[in-house]
Short mmCIF file of C-alpha atoms in Angstrom, two decimals:
data_model
loop_
_atom_site.label_atom_id
_atom_site.label_comp_id
_atom_site.label_asym_id
_atom_site.label_seq_id
_atom_site.Cartn_x
_atom_site.Cartn_y
_atom_site.Cartn_z
CA MET C 1 7.78 19.71 4.84
CA SER C 2 4.48 18.00 3.77
CA GLY C 3 2.05 20.75 3.54
CA ARG C 4 -0.55 18.55 5.48
CA ASP C 5 -2.41 19.97 8.55
CA PHE C 6 -2.54 17.39 11.19
CA LYS C 7 -4.36 19.43 13.87
CA GLY C 8 -7.88 17.92 13.51
CA ASP C 9 -9.27 14.47 13.82
CA GLU C 10 -7.68 12.25 11.23
CA ALA C 11 -10.19 9.36 11.43
CA GLU C 12 -10.06 8.82 7.65
CA LEU C 13 -6.18 9.03 7.50
CA ASP C 14 -4.56 6.08 5.83
CA LEU C 15 -0.98 5.72 7.13
CA PHE C 16 0.10 4.22 3.75
CA ASP C 17 -0.67 7.74 2.24
CA LEU C 18 2.03 9.37 4.30
CA SER C 19 5.83 9.64 3.68
CA LEU C 20 8.00 9.24 6.74
CA THR C 21 8.36 13.01 6.89
CA GLU C 22 4.62 13.41 6.85
CA MET C 23 4.19 10.75 9.52
CA MET C 24 6.81 12.61 11.71
CA GLY C 25 4.65 15.74 11.10
CA LEU C 26 1.49 13.83 12.29
CA PHE C 27 3.37 12.55 15.33
CA ALA C 28 4.74 16.12 16.10
CA ALA C 29 1.20 17.51 15.99
CA TRP C 30 0.18 14.82 18.46
CA GLY C 31 3.11 15.69 20.77
CA GLU C 32 4.88 12.44 19.99
CA PRO C 33 8.72 12.23 19.42
CA ALA C 34 10.07 11.70 15.80
CA TYR C 35 11.47 8.36 16.71
CA ARG C 36 7.95 6.97 17.36
CA ALA C 37 7.16 7.74 13.58
CA ARG C 38 10.31 5.76 12.72
CA GLN C 39 9.08 2.90 14.90
CA LEU C 40 5.65 2.86 13.20
CA TRP C 41 7.34 3.09 9.84
CA HIS C 42 9.32 -0.06 10.56
CA TRP C 43 6.25 -1.91 11.79
CA LEU C 44 4.38 -1.00 8.63
CA TYR C 45 7.03 -1.61 6.14
CA GLY C 46 9.72 -3.67 7.75
CA ARG C 47 7.52 -6.11 9.62
CA LEU C 48 4.35 -5.81 7.35
CA GLU C 49 2.27 -5.27 10.50
CA VAL C 50 -1.09 -3.53 10.17
CA ASP C 51 -2.56 -4.34 13.57
CA PHE C 52 -1.69 -1.45 15.96
CA ALA C 53 -2.22 -3.71 19.01
CA ALA C 54 0.67 -5.91 17.93
CA MET C 55 3.09 -2.86 17.79
CA SER C 56 4.53 -3.72 21.15
CA ASP C 57 7.20 -1.03 21.31
CA LEU C 58 4.67 1.83 20.84
CA PRO C 59 3.09 3.12 23.93
CA ALA C 60 -0.43 1.81 24.61
CA GLY C 61 -1.92 5.32 24.54
CA LEU C 62 -0.39 5.91 21.03
CA ARG C 63 -1.64 2.62 19.78
CA ASP C 64 -5.13 3.53 20.93
CA ARG C 65 -5.08 6.83 19.40
CA LEU C 66 -3.83 5.29 16.11
CA SER C 67 -6.68 2.81 16.21
CA ARG C 68 -9.19 5.54 16.66
CA GLN C 69 -7.89 8.27 14.33
CA ALA C 70 -6.00 6.37 11.52
CA HIS C 71 -6.14 3.09 9.66
CA VAL C 72 -3.57 1.12 7.52
CA GLY C 73 -4.88 0.38 4.02
CA ARG C 74 -8.51 -0.68 3.29
CA LEU C 75 -8.33 -2.98 0.29
CA ALA C 76 -11.08 -5.81 0.45
CA ALA C 77 -10.62 -9.01 -1.73
CA ALA C 78 -13.91 -9.28 -3.68
CA ALA C 79 -12.66 -12.14 -5.84
CA THR C 80 -9.75 -14.48 -6.62
CA GLU C 81 -8.78 -16.39 -9.64
CA GLN C 82 -5.96 -18.81 -9.94
CA SER C 83 -4.36 -20.11 -13.25
CA LEU C 84 -4.51 -23.99 -13.77
CA ASP C 85 -0.77 -24.34 -12.99
CA GLY C 86 -1.29 -22.33 -9.68
CA GLU C 87 1.51 -20.04 -10.48
CA THR C 88 -0.56 -17.01 -11.13
CA THR C 89 -3.25 -15.47 -8.86
CA LYS C 90 -5.51 -12.58 -9.90
CA TYR C 91 -7.10 -10.49 -7.04
CA LEU C 92 -10.03 -8.20 -7.58
CA PHE C 93 -9.88 -5.65 -4.73
CA ARG C 94 -12.70 -3.32 -3.74
CA LEU C 95 -11.67 0.14 -2.78
CA PRO C 96 -13.34 2.07 0.13
CA ASP C 97 -15.50 3.96 -2.42
CA GLY C 98 -16.79 0.70 -4.09
CA ARG C 99 -14.64 0.84 -7.11
CA PHE C 100 -12.52 -2.18 -8.07
CA ILE C 101 -8.82 -2.75 -9.17
CA GLU C 102 -6.93 -5.87 -10.20
CA THR C 103 -3.64 -7.03 -8.66
CA VAL C 104 -1.89 -10.25 -10.02
CA LEU C 105 0.72 -12.32 -8.22
CA MET C 106 2.98 -14.32 -10.47
CA ARG C 107 5.09 -17.14 -8.86
CA TYR C 108 8.19 -17.91 -10.85
CA GLU C 109 10.92 -20.43 -10.09
CA ARG C 110 13.21 -17.64 -8.61
CA ARG C 111 10.91 -14.65 -8.44
CA ARG C 112 7.61 -13.46 -6.85
CA THR C 113 6.30 -10.64 -8.84
CA VAL C 114 3.16 -8.56 -8.15
CA CYS C 115 1.53 -6.59 -11.06
CA ILE C 116 -0.24 -3.63 -9.54
CA SER C 117 -2.82 -1.05 -10.64
CA THR C 118 -2.27 2.91 -10.45
CA GLN C 119 -5.76 3.81 -11.60
CA ALA C 120 -9.23 2.50 -11.31
CA GLY C 121 -9.95 2.05 -14.89
CA CYS C 122 -7.97 3.75 -17.62
CA GLY C 123 -8.44 6.80 -19.79
CA MET C 124 -6.26 5.69 -22.69
CA GLY C 125 -9.14 3.97 -24.51
CA CYS C 126 -7.03 1.38 -26.30
CA VAL C 127 -9.44 -0.88 -28.25
CA PHE C 128 -7.51 -4.16 -27.38
CA CYS C 129 -7.70 -3.50 -23.68
CA ALA C 130 -10.79 -4.25 -21.47
CA THR C 131 -9.62 -1.80 -18.77
CA GLY C 132 -9.15 0.92 -21.49
CA GLN C 133 -12.86 0.40 -22.46
CA MET C 134 -13.90 1.08 -18.95
CA GLY C 135 -12.71 4.63 -19.03
CA LEU C 136 -10.86 6.36 -16.15
CA GLN C 137 -12.90 6.13 -12.95
CA ARG C 138 -10.15 7.71 -10.68
CA GLN C 139 -6.56 8.01 -9.76
CA LEU C 140 -5.38 5.73 -6.96
CA THR C 141 -3.62 7.35 -4.01
CA ALA C 142 -0.07 6.43 -3.12
CA GLY C 143 -1.44 4.59 -0.15
CA GLU C 144 -3.76 2.39 -2.37
CA ILE C 145 -0.87 1.64 -4.58
CA VAL C 146 1.30 0.71 -1.67
CA ASP C 147 -1.54 -1.33 -0.15
CA GLN C 148 -1.54 -3.75 -3.09
CA VAL C 149 2.03 -4.53 -2.56
CA ILE C 150 1.93 -4.79 1.17
CA THR C 151 -1.22 -7.00 0.94
CA ILE C 152 0.48 -9.44 -1.38
CA ALA C 153 3.80 -9.33 0.65
CA ARG C 154 1.87 -10.15 3.83
CA MET C 155 0.13 -13.14 2.02
CA LEU C 156 3.45 -14.47 0.87
CA ALA C 157 5.13 -13.96 4.37
CA THR C 158 2.41 -16.29 5.82
CA GLU C 159 3.71 -19.02 3.44
CA GLY C 160 7.34 -18.39 4.41
CA ASP C 161 7.92 -16.54 1.08
CA ARG C 162 8.63 -13.12 0.05
CA LEU C 163 7.89 -10.64 -2.77
CA THR C 164 10.86 -9.85 -4.99
CA ASN C 165 9.50 -7.73 -7.90
CA VAL C 166 6.84 -5.11 -8.56
CA VAL C 167 5.55 -4.07 -12.05
CA PHE C 168 3.18 -1.30 -12.72
CA MET C 169 1.33 -2.97 -15.50
CA GLY C 170 -2.09 -3.41 -13.87
CA MET C 171 -5.11 -1.19 -14.35
CA GLY C 172 -4.20 2.35 -15.61
CA GLU C 173 -1.17 4.29 -16.90
CA PRO C 174 1.30 4.83 -14.12
CA PHE C 175 2.64 8.15 -15.87
CA HIS C 176 -0.83 9.46 -15.89
CA ASN C 177 -0.83 9.25 -12.13
CA TYR C 178 2.84 10.33 -11.76
CA ASP C 179 2.94 12.03 -8.46
CA GLN C 180 1.12 9.27 -6.66
CA THR C 181 3.09 6.45 -8.52
CA MET C 182 6.45 8.10 -7.49
CA ALA C 183 5.34 8.66 -4.03
CA ALA C 184 4.46 4.92 -3.70
CA LEU C 185 7.78 4.02 -5.17
CA ASP C 186 9.45 6.11 -2.67
CA ARG C 187 7.75 4.23 0.11
CA LEU C 188 8.40 0.83 -1.35
CA THR C 189 12.11 1.43 -2.11
CA ASP C 190 12.98 3.06 1.27
CA ALA C 191 15.95 1.35 2.71
CA ASP C 192 14.57 1.70 6.28
CA GLY C 193 11.23 0.30 5.30
CA PHE C 194 10.01 -2.17 2.67
CA ASN C 195 13.49 -2.00 0.94
CA LEU C 196 12.45 -3.33 -2.44
#
């Protein structure tokens, strides 16, 4: 199982930080059937919906509880920079603790690739890399890694487009945040969810 205790008030709980098994554990602690967790999973990863009020097949009471006790991602766009040809867009996202990460969308003829960060800063200290000179500020959670992908996928969906590729070449070294990176990959490649 997950090892998480869901008995208390989970107001700071980011649902992107939960695996489907952990989400089912949360719902069980709330007295909800397991299939409700699968419905929520489909809304988050299949439909890219982050507004609980729009999740029409969830009971109103559950949607209300979710809005009070949990949230879905919390990246805030602090700045955006676009290449002259319009094919590449760099996003500077502010994390809830005030730190910043970069995420880059690259639009190719047949692909839409997002380059995501796994750490705020980087501890490797490579002299040729501006991020390496910052030092490691902290590891990102699986939810913060996933949130970058879902945020960009939602932007593309509003344009009638879709994300096709993810590369872990943004800020940080993915293997130095191995567990969270692999947890994010599990969520993003789940066949019943985002299905990357």
